[in-house]
Coordinates of C-alpha atoms and ligand atoms in Angstrom, one line a residue:
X13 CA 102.1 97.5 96.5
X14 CA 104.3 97.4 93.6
X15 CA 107.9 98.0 94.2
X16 CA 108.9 99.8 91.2
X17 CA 110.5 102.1 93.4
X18 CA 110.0 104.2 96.7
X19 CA 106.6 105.4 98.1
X20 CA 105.0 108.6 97.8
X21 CA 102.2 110.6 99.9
X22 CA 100.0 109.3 97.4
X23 CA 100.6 105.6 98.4
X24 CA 100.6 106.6 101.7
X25 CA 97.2 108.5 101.9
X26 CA 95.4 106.3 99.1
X27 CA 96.6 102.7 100.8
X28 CA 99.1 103.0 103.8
X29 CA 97.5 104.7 106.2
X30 CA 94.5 102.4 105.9
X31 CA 96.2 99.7 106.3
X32 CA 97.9 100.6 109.4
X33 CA 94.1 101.5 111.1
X34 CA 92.8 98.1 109.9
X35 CA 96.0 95.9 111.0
X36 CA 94.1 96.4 114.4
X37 CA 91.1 95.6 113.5
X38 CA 90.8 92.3 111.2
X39 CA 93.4 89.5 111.0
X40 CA 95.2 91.1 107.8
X41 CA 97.9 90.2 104.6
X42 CA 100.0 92.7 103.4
X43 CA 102.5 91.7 100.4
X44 CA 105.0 93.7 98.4
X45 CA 104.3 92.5 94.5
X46 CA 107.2 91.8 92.9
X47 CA 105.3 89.4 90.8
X48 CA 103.2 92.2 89.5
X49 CA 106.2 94.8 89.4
X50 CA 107.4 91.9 86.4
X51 CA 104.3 92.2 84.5
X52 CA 105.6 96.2 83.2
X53 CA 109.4 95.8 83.9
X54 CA 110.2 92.1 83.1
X55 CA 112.8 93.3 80.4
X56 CA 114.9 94.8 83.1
X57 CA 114.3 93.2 86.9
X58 CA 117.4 95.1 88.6
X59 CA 115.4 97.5 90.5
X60 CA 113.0 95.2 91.6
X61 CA 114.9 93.6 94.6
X62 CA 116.1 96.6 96.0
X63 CA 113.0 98.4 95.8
X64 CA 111.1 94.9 97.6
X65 CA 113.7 96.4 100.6
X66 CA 112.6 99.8 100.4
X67 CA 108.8 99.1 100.1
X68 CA 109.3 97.0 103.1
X69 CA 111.2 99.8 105.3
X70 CA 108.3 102.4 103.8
X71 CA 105.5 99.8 105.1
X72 CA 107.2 99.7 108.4
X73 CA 107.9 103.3 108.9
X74 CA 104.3 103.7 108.1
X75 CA 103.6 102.1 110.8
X76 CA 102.6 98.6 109.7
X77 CA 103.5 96.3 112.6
X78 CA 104.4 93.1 111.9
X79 CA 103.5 91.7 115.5
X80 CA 100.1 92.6 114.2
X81 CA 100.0 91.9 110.4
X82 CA 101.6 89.5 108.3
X83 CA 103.9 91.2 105.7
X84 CA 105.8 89.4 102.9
X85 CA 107.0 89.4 99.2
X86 CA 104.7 87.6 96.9
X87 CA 107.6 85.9 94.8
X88 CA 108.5 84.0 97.9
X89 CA 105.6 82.6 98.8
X90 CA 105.1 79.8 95.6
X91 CA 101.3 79.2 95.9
X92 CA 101.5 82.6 94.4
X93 CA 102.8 81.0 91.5
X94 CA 100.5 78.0 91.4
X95 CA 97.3 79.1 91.8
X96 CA 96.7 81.8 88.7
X97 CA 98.0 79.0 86.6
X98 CA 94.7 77.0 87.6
X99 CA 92.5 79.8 87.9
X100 CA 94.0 81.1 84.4
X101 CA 92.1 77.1 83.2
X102 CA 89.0 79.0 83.6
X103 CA 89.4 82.5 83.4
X104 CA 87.4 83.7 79.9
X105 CA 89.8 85.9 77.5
X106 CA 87.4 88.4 77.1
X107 CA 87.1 88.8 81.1
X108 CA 90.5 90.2 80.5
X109 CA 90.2 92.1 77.7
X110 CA 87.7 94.2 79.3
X111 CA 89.5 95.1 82.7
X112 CA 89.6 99.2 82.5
X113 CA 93.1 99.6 83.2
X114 CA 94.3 97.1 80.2
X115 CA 94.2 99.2 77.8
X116 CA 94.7 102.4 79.4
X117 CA 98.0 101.5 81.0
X118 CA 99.3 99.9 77.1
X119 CA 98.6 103.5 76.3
X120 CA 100.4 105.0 79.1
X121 CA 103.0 102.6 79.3
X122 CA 103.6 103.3 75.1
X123 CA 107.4 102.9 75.2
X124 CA 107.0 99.3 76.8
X125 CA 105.9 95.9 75.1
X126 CA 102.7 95.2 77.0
X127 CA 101.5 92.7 74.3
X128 CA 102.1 90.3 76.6
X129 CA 100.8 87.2 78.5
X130 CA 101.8 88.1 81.6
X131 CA 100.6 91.7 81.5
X132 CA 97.1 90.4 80.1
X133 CA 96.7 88.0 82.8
X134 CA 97.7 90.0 86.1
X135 CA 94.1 90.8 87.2
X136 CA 94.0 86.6 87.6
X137 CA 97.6 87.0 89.5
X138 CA 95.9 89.5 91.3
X139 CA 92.5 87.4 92.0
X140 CA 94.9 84.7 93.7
X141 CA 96.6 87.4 95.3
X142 CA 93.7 87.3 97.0
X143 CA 91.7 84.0 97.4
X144 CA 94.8 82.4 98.5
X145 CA 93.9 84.1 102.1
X146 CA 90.4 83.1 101.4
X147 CA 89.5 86.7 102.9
X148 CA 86.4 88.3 103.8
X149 CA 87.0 91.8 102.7
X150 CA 89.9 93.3 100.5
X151 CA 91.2 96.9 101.8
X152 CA 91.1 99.5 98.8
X153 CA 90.0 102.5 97.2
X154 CA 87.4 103.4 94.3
X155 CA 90.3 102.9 91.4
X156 CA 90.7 98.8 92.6
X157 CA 86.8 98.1 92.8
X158 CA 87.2 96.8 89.2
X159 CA 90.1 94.3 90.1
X160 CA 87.9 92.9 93.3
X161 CA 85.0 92.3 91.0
X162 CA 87.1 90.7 88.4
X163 CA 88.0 88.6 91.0
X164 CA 84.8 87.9 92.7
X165 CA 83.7 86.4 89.2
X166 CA 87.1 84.0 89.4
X167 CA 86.0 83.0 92.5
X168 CA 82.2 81.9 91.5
X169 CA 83.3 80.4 88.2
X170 CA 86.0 78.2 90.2
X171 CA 82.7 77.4 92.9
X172 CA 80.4 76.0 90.1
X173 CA 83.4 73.9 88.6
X174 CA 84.4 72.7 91.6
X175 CA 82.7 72.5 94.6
X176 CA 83.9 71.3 97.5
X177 CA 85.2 68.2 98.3
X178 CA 82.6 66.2 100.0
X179 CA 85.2 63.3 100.9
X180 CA 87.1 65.5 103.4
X181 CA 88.4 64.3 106.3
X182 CA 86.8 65.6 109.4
X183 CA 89.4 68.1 110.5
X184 CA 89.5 70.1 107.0
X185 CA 85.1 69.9 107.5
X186 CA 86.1 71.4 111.0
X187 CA 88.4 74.2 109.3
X188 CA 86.2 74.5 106.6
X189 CA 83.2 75.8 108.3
X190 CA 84.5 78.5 110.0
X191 CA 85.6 79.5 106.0
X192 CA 82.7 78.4 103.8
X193 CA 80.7 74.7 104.1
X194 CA 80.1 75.1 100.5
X195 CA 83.2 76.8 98.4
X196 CA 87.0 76.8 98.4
X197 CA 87.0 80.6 97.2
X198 CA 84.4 82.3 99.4
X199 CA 83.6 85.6 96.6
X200 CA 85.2 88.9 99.0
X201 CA 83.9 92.0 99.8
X202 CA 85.4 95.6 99.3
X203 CA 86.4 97.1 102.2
X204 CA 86.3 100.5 100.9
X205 CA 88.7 102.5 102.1
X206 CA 89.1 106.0 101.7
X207 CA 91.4 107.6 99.3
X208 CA 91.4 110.5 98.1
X209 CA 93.0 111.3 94.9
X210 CA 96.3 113.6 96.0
X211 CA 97.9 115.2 93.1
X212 CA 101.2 115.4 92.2
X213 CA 104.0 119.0 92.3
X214 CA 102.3 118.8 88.4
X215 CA 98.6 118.8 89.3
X216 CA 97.8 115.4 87.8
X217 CA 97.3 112.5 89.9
X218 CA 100.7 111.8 91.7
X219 CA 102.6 109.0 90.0
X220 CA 105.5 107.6 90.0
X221 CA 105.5 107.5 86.1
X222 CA 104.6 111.4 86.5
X223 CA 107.7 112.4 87.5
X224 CA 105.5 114.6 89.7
X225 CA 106.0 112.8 93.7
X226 CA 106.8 113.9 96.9
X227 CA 108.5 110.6 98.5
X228 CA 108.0 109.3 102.0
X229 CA 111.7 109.6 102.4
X230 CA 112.3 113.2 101.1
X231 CA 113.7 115.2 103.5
X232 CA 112.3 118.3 104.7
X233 CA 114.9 120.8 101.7
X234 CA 113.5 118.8 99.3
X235 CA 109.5 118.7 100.4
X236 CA 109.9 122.7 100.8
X237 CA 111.5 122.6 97.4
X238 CA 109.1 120.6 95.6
X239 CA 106.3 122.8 97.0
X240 CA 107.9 126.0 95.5
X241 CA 107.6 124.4 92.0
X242 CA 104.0 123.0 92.6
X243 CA 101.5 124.6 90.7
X244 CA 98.8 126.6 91.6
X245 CA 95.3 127.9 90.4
X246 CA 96.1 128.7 87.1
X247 CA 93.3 131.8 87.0
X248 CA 95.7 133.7 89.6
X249 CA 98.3 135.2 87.6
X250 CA 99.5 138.3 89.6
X251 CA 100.3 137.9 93.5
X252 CA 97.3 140.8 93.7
X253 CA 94.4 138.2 92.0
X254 CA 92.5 136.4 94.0
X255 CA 92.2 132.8 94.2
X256 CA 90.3 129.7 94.8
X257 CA 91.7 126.5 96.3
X258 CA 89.1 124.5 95.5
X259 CA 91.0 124.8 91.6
X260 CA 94.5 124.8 93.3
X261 CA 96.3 121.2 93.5
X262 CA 98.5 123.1 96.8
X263 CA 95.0 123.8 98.1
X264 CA 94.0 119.8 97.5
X265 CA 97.0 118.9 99.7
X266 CA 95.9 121.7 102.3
X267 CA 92.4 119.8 102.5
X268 CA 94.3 116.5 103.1
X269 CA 97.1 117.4 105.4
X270 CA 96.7 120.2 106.8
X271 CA 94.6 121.4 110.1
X272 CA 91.2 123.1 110.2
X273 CA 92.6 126.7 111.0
X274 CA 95.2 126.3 108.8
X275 CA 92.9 125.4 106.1
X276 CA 90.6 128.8 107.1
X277 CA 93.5 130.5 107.1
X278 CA 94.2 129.1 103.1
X279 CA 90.5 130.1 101.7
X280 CA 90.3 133.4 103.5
X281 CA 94.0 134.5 102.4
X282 CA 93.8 133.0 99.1
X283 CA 90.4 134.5 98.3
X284 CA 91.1 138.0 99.2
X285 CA 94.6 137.6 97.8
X286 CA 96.3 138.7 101.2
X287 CA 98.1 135.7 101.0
X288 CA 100.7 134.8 98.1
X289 CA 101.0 131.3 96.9
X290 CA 104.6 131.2 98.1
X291 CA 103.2 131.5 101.7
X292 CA 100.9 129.5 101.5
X293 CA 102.8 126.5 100.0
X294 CA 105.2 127.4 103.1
X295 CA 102.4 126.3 104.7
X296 CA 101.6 123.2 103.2
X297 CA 104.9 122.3 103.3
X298 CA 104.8 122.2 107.1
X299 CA 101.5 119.8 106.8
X300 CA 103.5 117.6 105.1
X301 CA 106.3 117.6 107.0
X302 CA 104.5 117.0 109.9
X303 CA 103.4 114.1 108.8
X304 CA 106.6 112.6 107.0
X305 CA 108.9 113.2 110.1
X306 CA 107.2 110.8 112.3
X307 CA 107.5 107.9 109.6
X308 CA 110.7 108.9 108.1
X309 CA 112.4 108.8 112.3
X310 CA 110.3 105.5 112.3
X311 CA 111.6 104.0 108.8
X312 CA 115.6 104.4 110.4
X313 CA 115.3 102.7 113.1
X314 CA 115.1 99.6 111.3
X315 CA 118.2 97.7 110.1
X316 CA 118.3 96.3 106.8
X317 CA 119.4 92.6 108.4
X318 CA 115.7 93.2 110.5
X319 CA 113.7 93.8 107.8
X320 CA 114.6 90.8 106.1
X321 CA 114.1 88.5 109.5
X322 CA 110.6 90.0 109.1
X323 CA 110.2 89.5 105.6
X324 CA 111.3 86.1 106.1
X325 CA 108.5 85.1 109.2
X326 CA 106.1 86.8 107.0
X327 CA 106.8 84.5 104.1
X328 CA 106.7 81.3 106.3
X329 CA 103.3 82.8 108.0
X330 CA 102.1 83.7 104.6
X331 CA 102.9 80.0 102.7
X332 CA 101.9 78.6 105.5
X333 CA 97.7 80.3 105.1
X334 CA 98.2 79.9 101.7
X335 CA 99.1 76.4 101.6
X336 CA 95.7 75.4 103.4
X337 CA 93.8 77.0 100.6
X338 CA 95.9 75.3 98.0
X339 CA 95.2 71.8 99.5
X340 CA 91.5 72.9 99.1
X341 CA 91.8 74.2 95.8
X342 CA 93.7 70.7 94.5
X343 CA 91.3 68.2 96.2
X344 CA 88.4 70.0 95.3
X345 CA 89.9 70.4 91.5
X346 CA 90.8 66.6 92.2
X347 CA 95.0 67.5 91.3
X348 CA 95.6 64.7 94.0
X349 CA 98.1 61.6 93.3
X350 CA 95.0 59.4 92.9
X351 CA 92.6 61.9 91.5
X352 CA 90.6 61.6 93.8
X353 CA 89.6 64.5 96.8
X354 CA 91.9 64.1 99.7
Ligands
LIG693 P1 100.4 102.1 92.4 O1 101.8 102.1 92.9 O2 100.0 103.3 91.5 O3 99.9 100.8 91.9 O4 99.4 102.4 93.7 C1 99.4 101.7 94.9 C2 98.3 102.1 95.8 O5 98.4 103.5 96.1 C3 96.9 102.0 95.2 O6 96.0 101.5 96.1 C4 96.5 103.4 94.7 O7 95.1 103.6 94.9 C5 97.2 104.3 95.7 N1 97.7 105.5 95.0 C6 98.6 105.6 94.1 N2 98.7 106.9 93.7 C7 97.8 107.6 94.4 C8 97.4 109.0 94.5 N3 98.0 110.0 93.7 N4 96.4 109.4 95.3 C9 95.8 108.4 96.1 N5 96.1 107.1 96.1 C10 97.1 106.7 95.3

């Protein structure tokens, strides 16, 4: 997660909440990406370390626990640094070129420089992101797939180049097989989570560089206020037209947050126009505070001097996993005082 500033519901119910499910299922790496939050905003970095802070507090009110997951910031563990710069040796241009949200975010992003290195190369910052864990699967939703095959193709080129070491010594064989007898960068899997698409007070997608969120920290006022402004199916004009939420961003968030009754109670009211959009967005509002209360009580228990104790265990645990791989990564590339596998 990026931390270009605080979280939203969108965050939340496209990543977060996953996460939090899967921390007790698999061994699992969670890392705030300050690296990648330089790629768009290297001309000004200010925001960047107090944001890391509240990214960290979000992930922790979310319920990420870090007796049960490892979570760190990716500028602090330096194998972050090291390894795109060697899988960049064999990463094609046109690989690059062709990743779907390139050009798309140059044309979002209009008012920003993104003609640059850095910003063409992140998808092979985010393939080390990745095979620095040497993971099995990689949580996320539809919108990443792209990314995770990008990197799966990183990982076989990088195979074919350089196999393993067969020189190792008999305790990396050891460690090796329960990883991969064959390759360094065993290709990952998408773990395909679910995430629906939640949409913004605005009804596009909510995003930060909308202007359109409703934060994990907003208070209840200002949830109940954004609602009032959210708008609704466009086709009901008069409180006495009928709607249909199935063309009403309030009605999208219903589906999402709110319960099964309440959600009968939208599509019957809404249809036969005995409910105004005021009430129901009352409504919705409620969902969501439902749901924010629990984090947000969550989120302020934590001091700002704990956060970065666990920040810091998570870096050590985190460098520590990723220094393993790197050893692979330089025998088997032979980077090793005497060029030769160690
Ligand atoms: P971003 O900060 O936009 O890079 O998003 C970080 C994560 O949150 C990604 O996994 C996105 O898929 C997810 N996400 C962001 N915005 C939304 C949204 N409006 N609905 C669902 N998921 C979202």
């Amino acid at each position: 997660m990026r931390p270009t500033g605080k979280l939203h519901l969108g965050n939340y119910m496209g990543a977060l909440a996953n996460w939090v499910k899967l921390q007790d299922q698999y061994e699992c790496f969670f890392f705030i990406a300050d690296l990648h939050a330089l790629t768009t905003d290297y001309a000004d970095t200010s925001g960047i370390a107090p944001n890391t802070l509240e990214v960290a507090l979000d992930f922790l009110g979310a319920g990420l626990d870090p007796e049960q997951c490892t979570i760190f910031v990716q500028s602090q563990v330096k194998q972050h640094y090291e390894l795109p710069l060697l899988l960049g040796m064999i990463t094609p241009l046109g690989w690059l070129e062709r990743v779907p949200s390139y050009k798309e975010m140059i044309e979002n992003l209009a008012h920003k420089d993104l003609t640059t290195y850095g910003f063409l190369g992140y998808p092979v910052l985010m393939a080390s992101d990745i095979l620095l864990y040497q993971p099995q699967f990689v949580p996320v939703g539809q919108d990443q797939q792209a990314h995770v095959e990008l990197t799966r193709e990183i990982a076989r080129r990088f195979n074919q180049f350089y196999p393993r070491a067969k020189t190792q010594n008999a305790g990396d064989i050891l460690r090796a097989a329960q990883v991969d007898p064959l390759y360094v960068l065993p290709e990952p899997k998408v773990l395909l989570t679910p995430s629906p698409k939640l949409p913004g007070t605005d009804g596009r997608k909510m995003s930060k560089s909308y202007g359109n969120t409703i934060q994990i920290t907003d208070p209840e006022p200002v949830v109940r206020q954004k609602l009032k402004t959210m708008v609704t199916d466009p086709a009901r004009i008069r409180r006495s037209d009928p709607g249909d939420p199935d063309k009403c961003p309030v009605g999208d968030l219903h589906k999402v947050f709110s319960t099964p009754e309440t959600l009968a109670k939208v599509y019957e009211g809404c249809r036969s126009a005995s409910i105004g959009c005021i009430e129901c967005k009352g409504w919705a509002a409620d969902a969501l505070v439902q749901v924010l209360q629990p984090i947000q009580e969550r989120r302020a228990s934590f001091t700002g001097l704990q956060v970065e104790e666990i920040l810091h265990s998570g870096n050590a645990k985190a460098a520590a996993r990723a220094e393993q791989t790197m050893q692979e990564v330089r025998a088997a590339m032979r980077l090793t005082p005497t060029g030769a596998a160690s």
